[in-house]
Amino acid sequence: MMQHFPSAGESRLERGHRALGEIDGQAGHKVVAALADIAPDFATYIFEFPFGDIYSRPGLDLRSREIATIAALAAMGNAAPQLKVHIEAGLNVGLTRDEIVEILIQMAVYAGFPAALNGLFAAKEVFAQVAGHGPAAKT
């Protein structure tokens, strides 16, 4: 999996666009596009900070970053839309459905059964949406 380390002459915005495309694919770009008419600057912040700065850091590969992100969003219990985007991103960067299910089951211990249950239902929805559409359909 490619890491998005800063390179000479590359802006945070450019690096963020590249990272978002690889990690979230269409799901991430739909979120950003949905902000265009209400908060276009916020879309820029999404490109620059999480994707241009954080996801591009050395130390963790994209797969590991998505494990952490899925776990954190599930534990929050109030971020279902973002959790769905990152479940799809997890599939995009090489997580299997079984691994995602295990991450969500693990959250029952630390975030409670409701958070784990909500995460599992979000995963079920994402898995159904991506069924039969390329690499994300793998188990």
CSV table of C-alpha atoms in Angstrom, one decimal:
chain,number,residue,atom,x,y,z
A,1,MET,CA,0.0,0.0,0.0
A,2,MET,CA,1.3,3.4,-1.0
A,3,GLN,CA,2.1,5.9,1.7
A,4,HIS,CA,1.6,9.6,0.9
A,5,PHE,CA,4.8,11.1,2.3
A,6,PRO,CA,5.3,14.7,1.5
A,7,SER,CA,7.4,15.4,-1.6
A,8,ALA,CA,9.1,18.5,-2.7
A,9,GLY,CA,6.7,20.9,-4.3
A,10,GLU,CA,3.6,18.9,-3.4
A,11,SER,CA,1.0,20.8,-1.3
A,12,ARG,CA,-1.0,19.4,1.5
A,13,LEU,CA,-4.1,19.8,-0.7
A,14,GLU,CA,-2.5,17.8,-3.5
A,15,ARG,CA,-1.3,15.1,-1.2
A,16,GLY,CA,-4.7,15.0,0.5
A,17,HIS,CA,-6.6,14.6,-2.8
A,18,ARG,CA,-4.3,11.7,-3.7
A,19,ALA,CA,-4.7,10.0,-0.4
A,20,LEU,CA,-8.5,10.4,-0.3
A,21,GLY,CA,-8.8,8.9,-3.7
A,22,GLU,CA,-6.7,5.8,-2.7
A,23,ILE,CA,-8.3,5.3,0.7
A,24,ASP,CA,-11.9,6.2,0.4
A,25,GLY,CA,-12.4,6.2,-3.4
A,26,GLN,CA,-15.8,7.4,-4.5
A,27,ALA,CA,-17.3,7.4,-0.9
A,28,GLY,CA,-14.9,10.0,0.3
A,29,HIS,CA,-15.3,12.2,-2.8
A,30,LYS,CA,-19.1,12.1,-2.4
A,31,VAL,CA,-18.7,13.5,1.2
A,32,VAL,CA,-16.5,16.3,-0.1
A,33,ALA,CA,-18.8,17.0,-3.0
A,34,ALA,CA,-21.8,17.2,-0.6
A,35,LEU,CA,-20.1,20.1,1.2
A,36,ALA,CA,-19.5,22.2,-2.0
A,37,ASP,CA,-22.7,24.2,-1.6
A,38,ILE,CA,-22.6,24.7,2.1
A,39,ALA,CA,-19.0,24.7,3.3
A,40,PRO,CA,-16.4,24.4,0.5
A,41,ASP,CA,-13.6,25.5,2.8
A,42,PHE,CA,-14.4,22.6,5.2
A,43,ALA,CA,-13.9,20.2,2.2
A,44,THR,CA,-10.5,21.8,1.8
A,45,TYR,CA,-9.7,21.2,5.5
A,46,ILE,CA,-10.7,17.5,5.0
A,47,PHE,CA,-8.2,17.2,2.2
A,48,GLU,CA,-5.4,19.0,3.9
A,49,PHE,CA,-5.5,17.9,7.6
A,50,PRO,CA,-6.7,14.3,7.9
A,51,PHE,CA,-5.6,13.1,4.4
A,52,GLY,CA,-2.7,15.5,3.5
A,53,ASP,CA,-1.1,15.5,7.0
A,54,ILE,CA,-2.2,12.6,9.2
A,55,TYR,CA,-2.8,9.7,6.7
A,56,SER,CA,0.4,10.7,4.9
A,57,ARG,CA,2.6,10.3,8.0
A,58,PRO,CA,5.1,7.5,8.2
A,59,GLY,CA,4.7,4.9,10.9
A,60,LEU,CA,1.5,3.1,10.0
A,61,ASP,CA,0.3,1.7,6.7
A,62,LEU,CA,-3.1,2.6,5.4
A,63,ARG,CA,-4.5,-0.7,6.4
A,64,SER,CA,-3.5,-0.1,10.1
A,65,ARG,CA,-4.8,3.4,10.0
A,66,GLU,CA,-8.2,2.2,8.8
A,67,ILE,CA,-8.3,-0.4,11.6
A,68,ALA,CA,-7.8,2.4,14.1
A,69,THR,CA,-10.3,4.6,12.4
A,70,ILE,CA,-13.1,2.0,12.1
A,71,ALA,CA,-12.6,1.2,15.8
A,72,ALA,CA,-12.7,4.8,16.9
A,73,LEU,CA,-15.7,5.7,14.9
A,74,ALA,CA,-17.6,2.6,16.1
A,75,ALA,CA,-16.7,3.4,19.7
A,76,MET,CA,-17.9,7.0,19.3
A,77,GLY,CA,-21.4,5.6,18.6
A,78,ASN,CA,-22.6,8.7,16.9
A,79,ALA,CA,-20.7,8.7,13.6
A,80,ALA,CA,-22.5,6.1,11.5
A,81,PRO,CA,-22.1,8.0,8.1
A,82,GLN,CA,-18.4,8.4,8.7
A,83,LEU,CA,-18.1,4.8,9.9
A,84,LYS,CA,-19.7,3.5,6.7
A,85,VAL,CA,-17.2,5.6,4.6
A,86,HIS,CA,-14.3,4.1,6.5
A,87,ILE,CA,-15.6,0.5,6.4
A,88,GLU,CA,-15.6,0.9,2.6
A,89,ALA,CA,-12.1,2.5,2.9
A,90,GLY,CA,-11.0,-0.5,5.0
A,91,LEU,CA,-12.1,-2.8,2.2
A,92,ASN,CA,-10.3,-0.5,-0.3
A,93,VAL,CA,-7.0,-0.8,1.5
A,94,GLY,CA,-7.1,-4.5,2.0
A,95,LEU,CA,-9.1,-5.4,5.1
A,96,THR,CA,-11.4,-8.3,4.7
A,97,ARG,CA,-15.0,-8.4,5.8
A,98,ASP,CA,-14.1,-10.9,8.5
A,99,GLU,CA,-11.5,-8.5,9.9
A,100,ILE,CA,-13.9,-5.6,9.9
A,101,VAL,CA,-16.5,-7.7,11.7
A,102,GLU,CA,-13.8,-8.7,14.3
A,103,ILE,CA,-12.8,-5.0,14.8
A,104,LEU,CA,-16.5,-4.2,15.5
A,105,ILE,CA,-17.0,-7.1,17.8
A,106,GLN,CA,-13.9,-6.0,19.8
A,107,MET,CA,-15.6,-2.7,20.4
A,108,ALA,CA,-18.3,-4.5,22.5
A,109,VAL,CA,-15.6,-4.8,25.2
A,110,TYR,CA,-14.5,-1.2,25.2
A,111,ALA,CA,-17.4,0.8,23.9
A,112,GLY,CA,-20.3,-1.5,24.8
A,113,PHE,CA,-22.7,-3.7,23.0
A,114,PRO,CA,-24.8,-0.9,21.5
A,115,ALA,CA,-21.8,0.6,19.8
A,116,ALA,CA,-20.7,-2.8,18.5
A,117,LEU,CA,-24.1,-3.6,17.3
A,118,ASN,CA,-24.6,-0.3,15.5
A,119,GLY,CA,-21.1,-0.8,13.9
A,120,LEU,CA,-22.1,-4.3,12.7
A,121,PHE,CA,-25.3,-3.0,11.2
A,122,ALA,CA,-23.3,-0.3,9.4
A,123,ALA,CA,-20.9,-2.9,8.1
A,124,LYS,CA,-23.7,-5.1,6.9
A,125,GLU,CA,-25.1,-2.2,4.9
A,126,VAL,CA,-21.7,-1.4,3.4
A,127,PHE,CA,-21.1,-5.0,2.5
A,128,ALA,CA,-24.4,-5.2,0.8
A,129,GLN,CA,-23.7,-2.0,-1.2
A,130,VAL,CA,-20.3,-3.2,-2.4
A,131,ALA,CA,-21.3,-6.8,-3.1
A,132,GLY,CA,-20.2,-7.8,-6.6
A,133,HIS,CA,-18.3,-4.6,-7.3
A,134,GLY,CA,-14.6,-5.6,-7.6
A,135,PRO,CA,-12.0,-5.9,-4.7
A,136,ALA,CA,-14.3,-4.5,-2.0
A,137,ALA,CA,-16.6,-7.6,-2.5
A,138,LYS,CA,-13.9,-10.0,-1.1
A,139,THR,CA,-14.4,-11.7,2.2
